[in-house]
PDB file of C-alpha atoms in Angstrom:
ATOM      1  CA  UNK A   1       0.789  -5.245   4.248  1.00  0.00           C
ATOM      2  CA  UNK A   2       2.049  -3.424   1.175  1.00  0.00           C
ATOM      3  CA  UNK A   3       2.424   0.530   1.430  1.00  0.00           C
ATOM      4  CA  UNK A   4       1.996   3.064  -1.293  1.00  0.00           C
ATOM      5  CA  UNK A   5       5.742   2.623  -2.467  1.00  0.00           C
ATOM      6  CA  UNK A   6       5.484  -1.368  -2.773  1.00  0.00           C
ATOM      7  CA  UNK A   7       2.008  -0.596  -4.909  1.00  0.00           C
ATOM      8  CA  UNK A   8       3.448   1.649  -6.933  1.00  0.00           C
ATOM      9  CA  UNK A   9       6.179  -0.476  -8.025  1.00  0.00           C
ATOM     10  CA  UNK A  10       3.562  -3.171  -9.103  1.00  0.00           C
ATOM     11  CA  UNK A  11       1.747  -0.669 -10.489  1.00  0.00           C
ATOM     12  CA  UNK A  12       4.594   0.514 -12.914  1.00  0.00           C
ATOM     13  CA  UNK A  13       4.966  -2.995 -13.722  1.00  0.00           C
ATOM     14  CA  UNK A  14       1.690  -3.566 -14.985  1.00  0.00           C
ATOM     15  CA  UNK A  15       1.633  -0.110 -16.908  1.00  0.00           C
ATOM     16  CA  UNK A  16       4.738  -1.528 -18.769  1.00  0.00           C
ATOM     17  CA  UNK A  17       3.656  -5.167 -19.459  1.00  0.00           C
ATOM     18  CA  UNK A  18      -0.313  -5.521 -19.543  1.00  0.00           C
ATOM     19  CA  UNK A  19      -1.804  -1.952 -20.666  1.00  0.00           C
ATOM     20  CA  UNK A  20      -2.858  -2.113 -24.452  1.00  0.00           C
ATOM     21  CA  UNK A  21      -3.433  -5.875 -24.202  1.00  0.00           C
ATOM     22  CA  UNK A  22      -6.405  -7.627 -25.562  1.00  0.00           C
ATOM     23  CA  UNK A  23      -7.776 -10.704 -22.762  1.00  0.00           C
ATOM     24  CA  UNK A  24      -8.102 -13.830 -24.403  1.00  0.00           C
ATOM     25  CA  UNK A  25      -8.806 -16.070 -21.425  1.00  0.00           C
ATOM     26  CA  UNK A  26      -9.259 -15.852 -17.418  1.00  0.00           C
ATOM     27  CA  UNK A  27      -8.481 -18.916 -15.584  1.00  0.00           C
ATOM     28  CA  UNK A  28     -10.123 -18.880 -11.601  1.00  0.00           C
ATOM     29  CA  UNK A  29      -8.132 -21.393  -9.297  1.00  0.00           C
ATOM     30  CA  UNK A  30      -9.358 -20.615  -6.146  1.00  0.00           C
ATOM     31  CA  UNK A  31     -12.468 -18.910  -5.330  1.00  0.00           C
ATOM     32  CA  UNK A  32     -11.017 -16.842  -2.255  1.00  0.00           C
ATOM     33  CA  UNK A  33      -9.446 -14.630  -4.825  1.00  0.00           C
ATOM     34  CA  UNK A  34     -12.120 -13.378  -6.472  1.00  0.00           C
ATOM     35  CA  UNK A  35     -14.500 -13.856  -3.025  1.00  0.00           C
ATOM     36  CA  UNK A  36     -14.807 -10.189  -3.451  1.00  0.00           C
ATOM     37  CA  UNK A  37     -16.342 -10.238  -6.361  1.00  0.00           C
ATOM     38  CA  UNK A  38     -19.660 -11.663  -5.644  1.00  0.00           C
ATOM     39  CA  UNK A  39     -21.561 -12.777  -9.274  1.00  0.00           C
ATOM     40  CA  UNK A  40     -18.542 -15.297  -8.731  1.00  0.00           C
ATOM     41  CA  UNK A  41     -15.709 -16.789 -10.864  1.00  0.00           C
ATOM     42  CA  UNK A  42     -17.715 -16.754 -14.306  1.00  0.00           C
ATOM     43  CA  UNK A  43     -19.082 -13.642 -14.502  1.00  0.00           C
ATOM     44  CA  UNK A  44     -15.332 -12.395 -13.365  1.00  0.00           C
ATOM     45  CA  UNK A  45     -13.850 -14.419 -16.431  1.00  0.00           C
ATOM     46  CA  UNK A  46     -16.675 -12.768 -18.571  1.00  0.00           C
ATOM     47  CA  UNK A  47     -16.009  -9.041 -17.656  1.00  0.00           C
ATOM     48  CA  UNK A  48     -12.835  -9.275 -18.629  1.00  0.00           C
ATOM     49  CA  UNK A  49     -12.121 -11.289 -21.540  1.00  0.00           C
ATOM     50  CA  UNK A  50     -12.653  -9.984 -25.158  1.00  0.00           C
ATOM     51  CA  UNK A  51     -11.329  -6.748 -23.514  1.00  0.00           C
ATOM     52  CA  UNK A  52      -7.892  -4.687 -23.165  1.00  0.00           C
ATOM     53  CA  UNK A  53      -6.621  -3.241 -19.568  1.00  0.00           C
ATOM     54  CA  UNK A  54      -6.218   0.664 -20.814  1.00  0.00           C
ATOM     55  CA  UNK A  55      -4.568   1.975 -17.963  1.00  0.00           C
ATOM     56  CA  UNK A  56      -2.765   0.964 -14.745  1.00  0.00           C
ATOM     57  CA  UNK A  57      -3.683   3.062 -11.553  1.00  0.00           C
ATOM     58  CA  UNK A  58      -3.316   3.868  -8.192  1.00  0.00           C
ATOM     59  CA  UNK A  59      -4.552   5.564  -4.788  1.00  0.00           C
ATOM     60  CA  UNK A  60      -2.889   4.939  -1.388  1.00  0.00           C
ATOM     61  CA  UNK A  61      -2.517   1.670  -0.965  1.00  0.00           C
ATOM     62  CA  UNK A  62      -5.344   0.786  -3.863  1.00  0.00           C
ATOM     63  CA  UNK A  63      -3.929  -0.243  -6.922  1.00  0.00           C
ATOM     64  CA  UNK A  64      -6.536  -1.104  -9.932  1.00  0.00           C
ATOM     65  CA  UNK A  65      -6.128  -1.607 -13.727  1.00  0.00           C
ATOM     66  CA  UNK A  66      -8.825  -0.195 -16.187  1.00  0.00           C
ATOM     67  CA  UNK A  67     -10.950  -1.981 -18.725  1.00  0.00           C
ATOM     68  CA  UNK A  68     -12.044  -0.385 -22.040  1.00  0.00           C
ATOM     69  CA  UNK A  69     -15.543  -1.745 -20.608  1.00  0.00           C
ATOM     70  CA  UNK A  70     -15.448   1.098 -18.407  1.00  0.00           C
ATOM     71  CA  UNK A  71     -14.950  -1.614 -15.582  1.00  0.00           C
ATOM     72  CA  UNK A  72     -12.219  -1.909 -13.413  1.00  0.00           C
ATOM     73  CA  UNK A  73     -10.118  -4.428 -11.509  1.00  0.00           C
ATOM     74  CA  UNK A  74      -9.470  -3.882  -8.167  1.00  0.00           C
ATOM     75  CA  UNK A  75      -6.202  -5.644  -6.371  1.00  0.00           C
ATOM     76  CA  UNK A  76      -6.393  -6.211  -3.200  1.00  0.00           C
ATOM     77  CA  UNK A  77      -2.584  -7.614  -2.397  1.00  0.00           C
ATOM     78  CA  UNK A  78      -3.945  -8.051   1.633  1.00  0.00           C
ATOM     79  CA  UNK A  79      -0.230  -9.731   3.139  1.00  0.00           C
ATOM     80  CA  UNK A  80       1.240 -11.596   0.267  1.00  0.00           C
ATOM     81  CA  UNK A  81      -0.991 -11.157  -2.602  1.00  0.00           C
ATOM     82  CA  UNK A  82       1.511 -11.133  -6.251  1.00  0.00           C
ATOM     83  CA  UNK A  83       0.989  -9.606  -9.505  1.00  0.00           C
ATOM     84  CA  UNK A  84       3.070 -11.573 -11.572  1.00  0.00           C
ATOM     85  CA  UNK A  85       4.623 -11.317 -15.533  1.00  0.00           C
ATOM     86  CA  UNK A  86       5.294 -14.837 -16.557  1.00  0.00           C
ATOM     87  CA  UNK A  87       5.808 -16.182 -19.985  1.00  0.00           C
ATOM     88  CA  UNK A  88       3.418 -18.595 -21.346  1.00  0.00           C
ATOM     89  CA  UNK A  89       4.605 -22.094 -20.383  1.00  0.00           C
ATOM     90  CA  UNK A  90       6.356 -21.107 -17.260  1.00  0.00           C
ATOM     91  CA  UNK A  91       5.608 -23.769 -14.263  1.00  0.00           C
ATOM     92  CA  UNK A  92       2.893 -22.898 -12.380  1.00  0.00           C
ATOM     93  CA  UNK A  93       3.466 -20.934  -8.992  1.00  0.00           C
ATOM     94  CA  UNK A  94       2.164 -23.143  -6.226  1.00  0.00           C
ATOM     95  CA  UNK A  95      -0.140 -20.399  -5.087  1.00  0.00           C
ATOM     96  CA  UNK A  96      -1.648 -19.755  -8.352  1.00  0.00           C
ATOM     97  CA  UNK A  97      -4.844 -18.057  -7.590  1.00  0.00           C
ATOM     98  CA  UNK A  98      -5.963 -16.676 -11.199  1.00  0.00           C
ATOM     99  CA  UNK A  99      -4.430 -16.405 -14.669  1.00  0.00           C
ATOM    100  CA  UNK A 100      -5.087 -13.764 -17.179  1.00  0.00           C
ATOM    101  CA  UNK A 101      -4.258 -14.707 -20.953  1.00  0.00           C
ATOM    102  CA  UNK A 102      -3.720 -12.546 -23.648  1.00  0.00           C
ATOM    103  CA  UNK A 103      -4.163 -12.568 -27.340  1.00  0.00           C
ATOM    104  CA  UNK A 104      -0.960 -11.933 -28.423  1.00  0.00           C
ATOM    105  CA  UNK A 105       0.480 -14.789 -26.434  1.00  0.00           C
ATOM    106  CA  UNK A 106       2.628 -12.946 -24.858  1.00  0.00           C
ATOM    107  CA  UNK A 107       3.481 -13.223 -21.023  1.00  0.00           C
ATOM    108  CA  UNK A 108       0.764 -13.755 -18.924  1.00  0.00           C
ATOM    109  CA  UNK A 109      -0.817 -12.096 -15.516  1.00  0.00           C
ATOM    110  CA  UNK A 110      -0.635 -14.629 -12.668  1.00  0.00           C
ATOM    111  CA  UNK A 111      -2.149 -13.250  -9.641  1.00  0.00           C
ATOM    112  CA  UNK A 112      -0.542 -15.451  -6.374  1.00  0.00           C
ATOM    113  CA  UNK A 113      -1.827 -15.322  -3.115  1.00  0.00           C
ATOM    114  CA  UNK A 114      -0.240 -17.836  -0.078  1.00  0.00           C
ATOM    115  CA  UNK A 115      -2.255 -16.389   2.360  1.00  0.00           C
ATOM    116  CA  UNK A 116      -5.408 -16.165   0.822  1.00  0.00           C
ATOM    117  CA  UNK A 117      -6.182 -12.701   2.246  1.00  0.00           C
ATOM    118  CA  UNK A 118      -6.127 -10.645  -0.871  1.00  0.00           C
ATOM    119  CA  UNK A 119      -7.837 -10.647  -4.087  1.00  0.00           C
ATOM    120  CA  UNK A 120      -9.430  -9.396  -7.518  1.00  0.00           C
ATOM    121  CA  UNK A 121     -12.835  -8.243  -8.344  1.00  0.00           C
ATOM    122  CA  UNK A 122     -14.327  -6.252 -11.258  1.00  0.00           C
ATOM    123  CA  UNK A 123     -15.413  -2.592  -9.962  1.00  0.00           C
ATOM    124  CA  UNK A 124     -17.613   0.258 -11.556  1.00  0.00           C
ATOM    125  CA  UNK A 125     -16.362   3.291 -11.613  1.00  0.00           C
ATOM    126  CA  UNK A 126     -17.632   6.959  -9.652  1.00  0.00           C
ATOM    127  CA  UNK A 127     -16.468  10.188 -10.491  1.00  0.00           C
ATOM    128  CA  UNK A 128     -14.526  11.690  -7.508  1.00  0.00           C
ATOM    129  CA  UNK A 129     -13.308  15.594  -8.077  1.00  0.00           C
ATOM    130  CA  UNK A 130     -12.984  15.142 -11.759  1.00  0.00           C
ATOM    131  CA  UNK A 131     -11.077  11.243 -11.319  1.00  0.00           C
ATOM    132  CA  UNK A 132     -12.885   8.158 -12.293  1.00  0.00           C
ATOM    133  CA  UNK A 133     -12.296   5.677  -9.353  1.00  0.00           C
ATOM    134  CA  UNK A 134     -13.362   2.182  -8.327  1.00  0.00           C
ATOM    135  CA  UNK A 135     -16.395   2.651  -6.563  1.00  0.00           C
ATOM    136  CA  UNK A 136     -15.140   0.861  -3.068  1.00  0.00           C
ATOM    137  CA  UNK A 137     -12.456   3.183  -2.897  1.00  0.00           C
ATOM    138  CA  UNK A 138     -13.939   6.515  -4.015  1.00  0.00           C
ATOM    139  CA  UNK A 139     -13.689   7.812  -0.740  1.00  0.00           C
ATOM    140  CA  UNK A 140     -10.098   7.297   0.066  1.00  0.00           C
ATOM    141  CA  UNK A 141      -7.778  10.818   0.190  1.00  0.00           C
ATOM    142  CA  UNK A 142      -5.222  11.482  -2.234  1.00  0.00           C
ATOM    143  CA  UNK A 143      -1.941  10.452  -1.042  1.00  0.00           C
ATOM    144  CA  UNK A 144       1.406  12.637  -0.901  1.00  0.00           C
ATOM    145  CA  UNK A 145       2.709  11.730  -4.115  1.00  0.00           C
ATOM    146  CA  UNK A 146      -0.331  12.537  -6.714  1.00  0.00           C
ATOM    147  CA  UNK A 147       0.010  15.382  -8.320  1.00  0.00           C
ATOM    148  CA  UNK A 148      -3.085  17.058  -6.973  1.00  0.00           C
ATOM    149  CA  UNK A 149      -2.211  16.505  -3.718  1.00  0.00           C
ATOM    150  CA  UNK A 150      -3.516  19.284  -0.953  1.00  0.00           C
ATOM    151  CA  UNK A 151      -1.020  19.911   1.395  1.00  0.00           C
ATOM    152  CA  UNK A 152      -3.267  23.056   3.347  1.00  0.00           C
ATOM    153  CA  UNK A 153      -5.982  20.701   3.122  1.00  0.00           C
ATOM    154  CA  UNK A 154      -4.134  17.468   4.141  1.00  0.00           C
ATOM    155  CA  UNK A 155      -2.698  19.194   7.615  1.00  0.00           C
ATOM    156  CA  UNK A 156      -6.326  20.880   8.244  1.00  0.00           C
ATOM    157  CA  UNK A 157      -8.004  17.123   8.338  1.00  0.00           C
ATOM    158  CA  UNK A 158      -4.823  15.437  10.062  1.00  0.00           C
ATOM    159  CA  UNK A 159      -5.132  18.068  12.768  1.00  0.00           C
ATOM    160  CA  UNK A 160      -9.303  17.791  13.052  1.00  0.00           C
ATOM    161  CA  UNK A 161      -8.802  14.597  14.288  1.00  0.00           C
ATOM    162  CA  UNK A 162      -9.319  13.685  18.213  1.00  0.00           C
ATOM    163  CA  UNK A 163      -6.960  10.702  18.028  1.00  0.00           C
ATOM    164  CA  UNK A 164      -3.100   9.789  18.669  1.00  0.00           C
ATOM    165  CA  UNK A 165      -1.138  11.081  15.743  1.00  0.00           C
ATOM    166  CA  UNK A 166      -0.125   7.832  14.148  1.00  0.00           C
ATOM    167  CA  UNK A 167      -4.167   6.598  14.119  1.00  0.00           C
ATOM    168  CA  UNK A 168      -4.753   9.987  12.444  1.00  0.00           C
ATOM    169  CA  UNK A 169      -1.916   9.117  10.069  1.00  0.00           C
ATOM    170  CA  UNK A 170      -3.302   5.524   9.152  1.00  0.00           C
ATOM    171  CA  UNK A 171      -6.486   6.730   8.087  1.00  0.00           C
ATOM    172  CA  UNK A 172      -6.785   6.705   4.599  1.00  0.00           C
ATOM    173  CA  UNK A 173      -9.713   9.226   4.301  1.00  0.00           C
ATOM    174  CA  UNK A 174      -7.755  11.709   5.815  1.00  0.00           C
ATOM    175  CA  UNK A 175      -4.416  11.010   3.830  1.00  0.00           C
ATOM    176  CA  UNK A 176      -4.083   7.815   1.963  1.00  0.00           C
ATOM    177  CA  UNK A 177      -0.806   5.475   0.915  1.00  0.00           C
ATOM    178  CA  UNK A 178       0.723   5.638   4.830  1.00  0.00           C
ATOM    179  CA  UNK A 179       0.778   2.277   6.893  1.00  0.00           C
ATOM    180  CA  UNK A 180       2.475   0.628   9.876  1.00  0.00           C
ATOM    181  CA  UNK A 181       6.011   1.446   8.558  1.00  0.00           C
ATOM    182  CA  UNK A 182       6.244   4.811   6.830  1.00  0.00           C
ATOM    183  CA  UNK A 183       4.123   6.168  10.044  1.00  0.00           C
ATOM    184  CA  UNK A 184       7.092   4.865  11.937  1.00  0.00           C
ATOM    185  CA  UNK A 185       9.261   6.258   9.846  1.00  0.00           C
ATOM    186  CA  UNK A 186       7.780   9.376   9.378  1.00  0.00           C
ATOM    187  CA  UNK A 187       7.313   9.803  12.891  1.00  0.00           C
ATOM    188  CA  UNK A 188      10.914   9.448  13.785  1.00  0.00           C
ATOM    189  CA  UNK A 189      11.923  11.768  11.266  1.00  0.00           C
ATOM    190  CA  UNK A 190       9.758  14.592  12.654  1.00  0.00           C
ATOM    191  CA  UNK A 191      10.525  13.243  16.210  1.00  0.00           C
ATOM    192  CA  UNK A 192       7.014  12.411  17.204  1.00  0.00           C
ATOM    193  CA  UNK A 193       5.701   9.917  19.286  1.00  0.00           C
ATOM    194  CA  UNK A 194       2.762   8.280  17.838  1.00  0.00           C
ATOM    195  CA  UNK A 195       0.856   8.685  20.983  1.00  0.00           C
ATOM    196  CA  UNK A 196       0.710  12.588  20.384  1.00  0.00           C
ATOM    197  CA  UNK A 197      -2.639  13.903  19.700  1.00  0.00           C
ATOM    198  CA  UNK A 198      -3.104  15.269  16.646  1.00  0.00           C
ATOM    199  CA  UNK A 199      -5.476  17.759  17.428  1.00  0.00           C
ATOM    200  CA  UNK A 200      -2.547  19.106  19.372  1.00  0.00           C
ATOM    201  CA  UNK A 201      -0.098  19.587  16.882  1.00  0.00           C
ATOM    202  CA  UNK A 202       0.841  22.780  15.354  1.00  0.00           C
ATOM    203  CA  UNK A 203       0.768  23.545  11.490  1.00  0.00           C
ATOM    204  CA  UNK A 204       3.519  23.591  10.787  1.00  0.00           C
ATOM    205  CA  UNK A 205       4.107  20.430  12.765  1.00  0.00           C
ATOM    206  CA  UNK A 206       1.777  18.608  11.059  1.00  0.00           C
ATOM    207  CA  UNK A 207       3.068  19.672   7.679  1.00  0.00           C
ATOM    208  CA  UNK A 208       6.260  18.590   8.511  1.00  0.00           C
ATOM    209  CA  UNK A 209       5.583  15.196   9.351  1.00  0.00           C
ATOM    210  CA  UNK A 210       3.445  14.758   6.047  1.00  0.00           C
ATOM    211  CA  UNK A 211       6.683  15.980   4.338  1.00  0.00           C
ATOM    212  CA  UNK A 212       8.637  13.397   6.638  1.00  0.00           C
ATOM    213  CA  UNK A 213       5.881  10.961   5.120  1.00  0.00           C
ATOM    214  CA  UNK A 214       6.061  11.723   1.605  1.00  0.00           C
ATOM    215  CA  UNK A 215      10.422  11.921   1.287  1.00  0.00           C
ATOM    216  CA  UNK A 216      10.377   8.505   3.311  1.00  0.00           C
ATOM    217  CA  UNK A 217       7.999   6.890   0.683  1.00  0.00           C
ATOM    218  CA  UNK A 218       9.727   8.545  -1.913  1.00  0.00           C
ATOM    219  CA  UNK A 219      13.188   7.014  -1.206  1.00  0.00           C
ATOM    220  CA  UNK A 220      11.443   3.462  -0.517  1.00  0.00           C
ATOM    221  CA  UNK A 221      10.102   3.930  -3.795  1.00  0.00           C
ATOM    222  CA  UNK A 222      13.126   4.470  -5.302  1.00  0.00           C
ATOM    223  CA  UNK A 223      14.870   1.069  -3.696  1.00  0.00           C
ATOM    224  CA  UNK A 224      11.855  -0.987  -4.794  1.00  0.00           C
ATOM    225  CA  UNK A 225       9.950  -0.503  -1.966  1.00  0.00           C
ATOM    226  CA  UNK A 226      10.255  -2.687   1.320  1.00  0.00           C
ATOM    227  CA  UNK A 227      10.490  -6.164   1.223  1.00  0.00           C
ATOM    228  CA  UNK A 228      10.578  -8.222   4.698  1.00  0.00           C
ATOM    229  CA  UNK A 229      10.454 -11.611   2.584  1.00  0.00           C
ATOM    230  CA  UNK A 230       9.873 -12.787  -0.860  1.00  0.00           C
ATOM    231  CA  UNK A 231       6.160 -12.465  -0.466  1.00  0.00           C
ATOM    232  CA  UNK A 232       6.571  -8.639  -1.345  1.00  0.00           C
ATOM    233  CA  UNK A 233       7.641  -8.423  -5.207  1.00  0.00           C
ATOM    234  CA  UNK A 234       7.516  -6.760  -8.543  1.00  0.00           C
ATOM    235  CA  UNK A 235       5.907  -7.856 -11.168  1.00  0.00           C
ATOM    236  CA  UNK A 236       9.467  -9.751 -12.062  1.00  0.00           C
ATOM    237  CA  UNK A 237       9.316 -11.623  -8.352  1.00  0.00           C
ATOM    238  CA  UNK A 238      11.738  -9.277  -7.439  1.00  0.00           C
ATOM    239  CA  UNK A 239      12.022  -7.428  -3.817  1.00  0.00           C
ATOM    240  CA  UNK A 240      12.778  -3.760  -2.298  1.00  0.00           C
ATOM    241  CA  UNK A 241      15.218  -3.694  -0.413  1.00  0.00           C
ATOM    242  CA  UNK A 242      14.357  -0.025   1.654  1.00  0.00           C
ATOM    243  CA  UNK A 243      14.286  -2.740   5.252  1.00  0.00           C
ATOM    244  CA  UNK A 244      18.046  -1.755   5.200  1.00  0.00           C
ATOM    245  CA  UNK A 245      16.938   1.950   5.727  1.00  0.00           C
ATOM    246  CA  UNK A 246      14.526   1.688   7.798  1.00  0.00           C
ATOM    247  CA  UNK A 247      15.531   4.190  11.188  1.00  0.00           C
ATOM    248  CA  UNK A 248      12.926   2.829  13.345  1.00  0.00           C
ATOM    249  CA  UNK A 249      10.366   0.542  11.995  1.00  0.00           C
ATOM    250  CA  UNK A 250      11.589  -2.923  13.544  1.00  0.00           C
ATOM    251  CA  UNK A 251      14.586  -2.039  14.504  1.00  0.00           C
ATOM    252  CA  UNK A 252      14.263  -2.868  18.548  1.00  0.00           C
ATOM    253  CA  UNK A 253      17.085  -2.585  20.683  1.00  0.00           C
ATOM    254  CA  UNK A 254      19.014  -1.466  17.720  1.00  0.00           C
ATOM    255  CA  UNK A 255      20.679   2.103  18.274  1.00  0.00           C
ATOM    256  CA  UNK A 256      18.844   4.794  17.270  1.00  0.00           C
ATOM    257  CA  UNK A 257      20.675   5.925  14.284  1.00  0.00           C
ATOM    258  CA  UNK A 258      20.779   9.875  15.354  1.00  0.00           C
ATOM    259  CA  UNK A 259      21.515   9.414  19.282  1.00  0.00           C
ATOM    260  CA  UNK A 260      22.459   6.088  19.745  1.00  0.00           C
ATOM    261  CA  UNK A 261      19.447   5.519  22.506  1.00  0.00           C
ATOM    262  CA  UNK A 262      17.717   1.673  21.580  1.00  0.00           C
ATOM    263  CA  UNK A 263      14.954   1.844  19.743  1.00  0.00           C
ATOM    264  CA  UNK A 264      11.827   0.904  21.520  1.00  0.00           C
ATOM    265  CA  UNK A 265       8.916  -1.271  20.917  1.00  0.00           C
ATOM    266  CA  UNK A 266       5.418  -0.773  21.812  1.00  0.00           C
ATOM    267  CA  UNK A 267       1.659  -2.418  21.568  1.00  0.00           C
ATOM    268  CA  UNK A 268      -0.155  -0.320  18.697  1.00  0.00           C
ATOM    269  CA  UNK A 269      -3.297  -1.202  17.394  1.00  0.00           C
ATOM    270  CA  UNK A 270      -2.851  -5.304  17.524  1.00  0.00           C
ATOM    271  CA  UNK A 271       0.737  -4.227  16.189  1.00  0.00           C
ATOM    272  CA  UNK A 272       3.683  -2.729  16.939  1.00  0.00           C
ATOM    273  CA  UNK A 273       5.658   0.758  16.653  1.00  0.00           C
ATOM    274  CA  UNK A 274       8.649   1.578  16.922  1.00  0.00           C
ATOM    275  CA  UNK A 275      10.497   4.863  18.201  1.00  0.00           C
ATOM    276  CA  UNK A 276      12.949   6.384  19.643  1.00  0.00           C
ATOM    277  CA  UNK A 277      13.017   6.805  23.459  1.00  0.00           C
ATOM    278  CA  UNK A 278      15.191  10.112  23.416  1.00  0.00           C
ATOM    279  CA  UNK A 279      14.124  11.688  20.140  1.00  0.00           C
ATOM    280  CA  UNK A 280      10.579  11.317  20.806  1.00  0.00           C
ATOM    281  CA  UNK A 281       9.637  11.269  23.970  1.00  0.00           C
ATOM    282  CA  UNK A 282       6.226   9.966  25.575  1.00  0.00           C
ATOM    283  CA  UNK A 283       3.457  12.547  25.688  1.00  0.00           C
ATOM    284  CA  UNK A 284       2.020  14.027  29.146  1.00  0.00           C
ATOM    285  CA  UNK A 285       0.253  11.642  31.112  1.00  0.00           C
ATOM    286  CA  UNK A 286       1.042   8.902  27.954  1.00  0.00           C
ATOM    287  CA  UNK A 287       0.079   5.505  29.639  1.00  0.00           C
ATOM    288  CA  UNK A 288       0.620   1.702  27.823  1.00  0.00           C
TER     289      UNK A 288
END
């Protein structure tokens, strides 16, 4: 699923091409996409149009664009969910899942989903530390990359939890925007097996694997983000292409790029993870 660098590309996008807009018309082709939203596909058409998207945001992995209702729409992008800029006319994608029209008749917002898994829905809005969020996610931590960020504070939860490092890492309450493959990352870069508890880890430890976590997102970010297939895009349908930097994260049997030892694969969490079998060794008494 998409990582805070792959969101934050879309979410660029859509600050460039829909904020400022006025909604003219919202077309619902397939009810999974807006399951979410419960009223159904009606009132979803009806909260947004005869409104303009004011803002494009993010948190983590949550990406949402404001109304000037005071409503938002929450993405959900789940494993191959697009936000798409098409110009009006342009054939339709064949996993068209909603269409959002504007009054200038300029290009539209297609919203494409193969596997069905993610979709839209119109939010309220709570008050979190002085930020309005989407109510669903106003409980998720800041990630690494918002400029509010607490680093103290960010170690002091990641350490407070009884759990492998890695689970500790993909929780998004206690910092948000890291999945399956910046973890991995991250974790080779500070030369940590996941399997360490976190509760065990020093400071300074800690802080340098969030810092491992936030310059790995930061370069993905700057290549696009990571793109596997063509189901992970921009807003132009274009990938990432940070998979050819990856040092760990499915790389198996491949050297390890700092001591030449293949990289490993292991059962995590109905997934995998990756490592190095050298630079970060097992834990005491670590058992598959």
């Amino acid at each position: 699923m998409p990582e805070l660098p792959e969101v934050e590309v879309v979410r660029r996008g859509l600050r460039d091409h829909v904020v400022g807009r006025h909604i003219a018309q919202v077309d619902v082709f397939h009810p999974r996409a807006i399951r979410r939203h419960v009223p159904g596909a009606v009132d979803f058409a009806a909260r947004l149009v005869g409104h303009s998207f004011t803002d494009a945001r993010r948190r983590g992995k949550y990406l949402w664009v404001d109304l000037s209702s005071g409503e938002a729409v929450l993405a959900h992008l789940g494993m191959s969910g697009q936000m798409l800029v098409q110009p009006v006319g342009a054939p339709d994608e064949k996993h068209l899942r909603v269409r959002v029209s504007f009054a200038d008749d300029g290009p539209e917002l297609r919203f494409v989903d193969q596997r069905t898994f993610g979709g839209l829905s119109v939010e309220g809005v709570t008050e979190v530390d002085g930020v309005s969020l989407p109510t669903p996610v106003a409980h998720i931590a800041r990630d690494p990359m918002d400029p509010d960020f607490d680093p103290v504070a960010a170690v002091a939860a990641l350490r407070r939890r009884r759990t492998e490092v890695k689970r500790a890492l993909l929780d998004q309450t206690v910092v948000s925007g890291i999945g399956n493959i910046y973890a991995d990352e991250a974790l080779w870069l500070a030369r940590l097996h996941w399997a360490r508890p976190a509760d065990g880890l020093s400071r300074a430890k800690a802080a340098e694997l969030l810092t491992a976590a936030t310059d790995v997102m930061d370069q993905a970010l700057r290549a696009g983000g990571t793109s596997f297939d063509a189901l992970y895009v921009n807003v132009n349908g274009q990938s990432g292409y940070f998979d050819r930097s990856l040092n760990a994260y499915g790389r198996e049997g491949e050297p390890c790029p700092r001591c030449g030892r293949p990289i490993r694969r292991e059962p995590f969490m109905n997934r995998s993870s990756f490592s190095c079998p050298r630079c970060q060794p097992h834990p005491p008494g670590f058992q598959l």
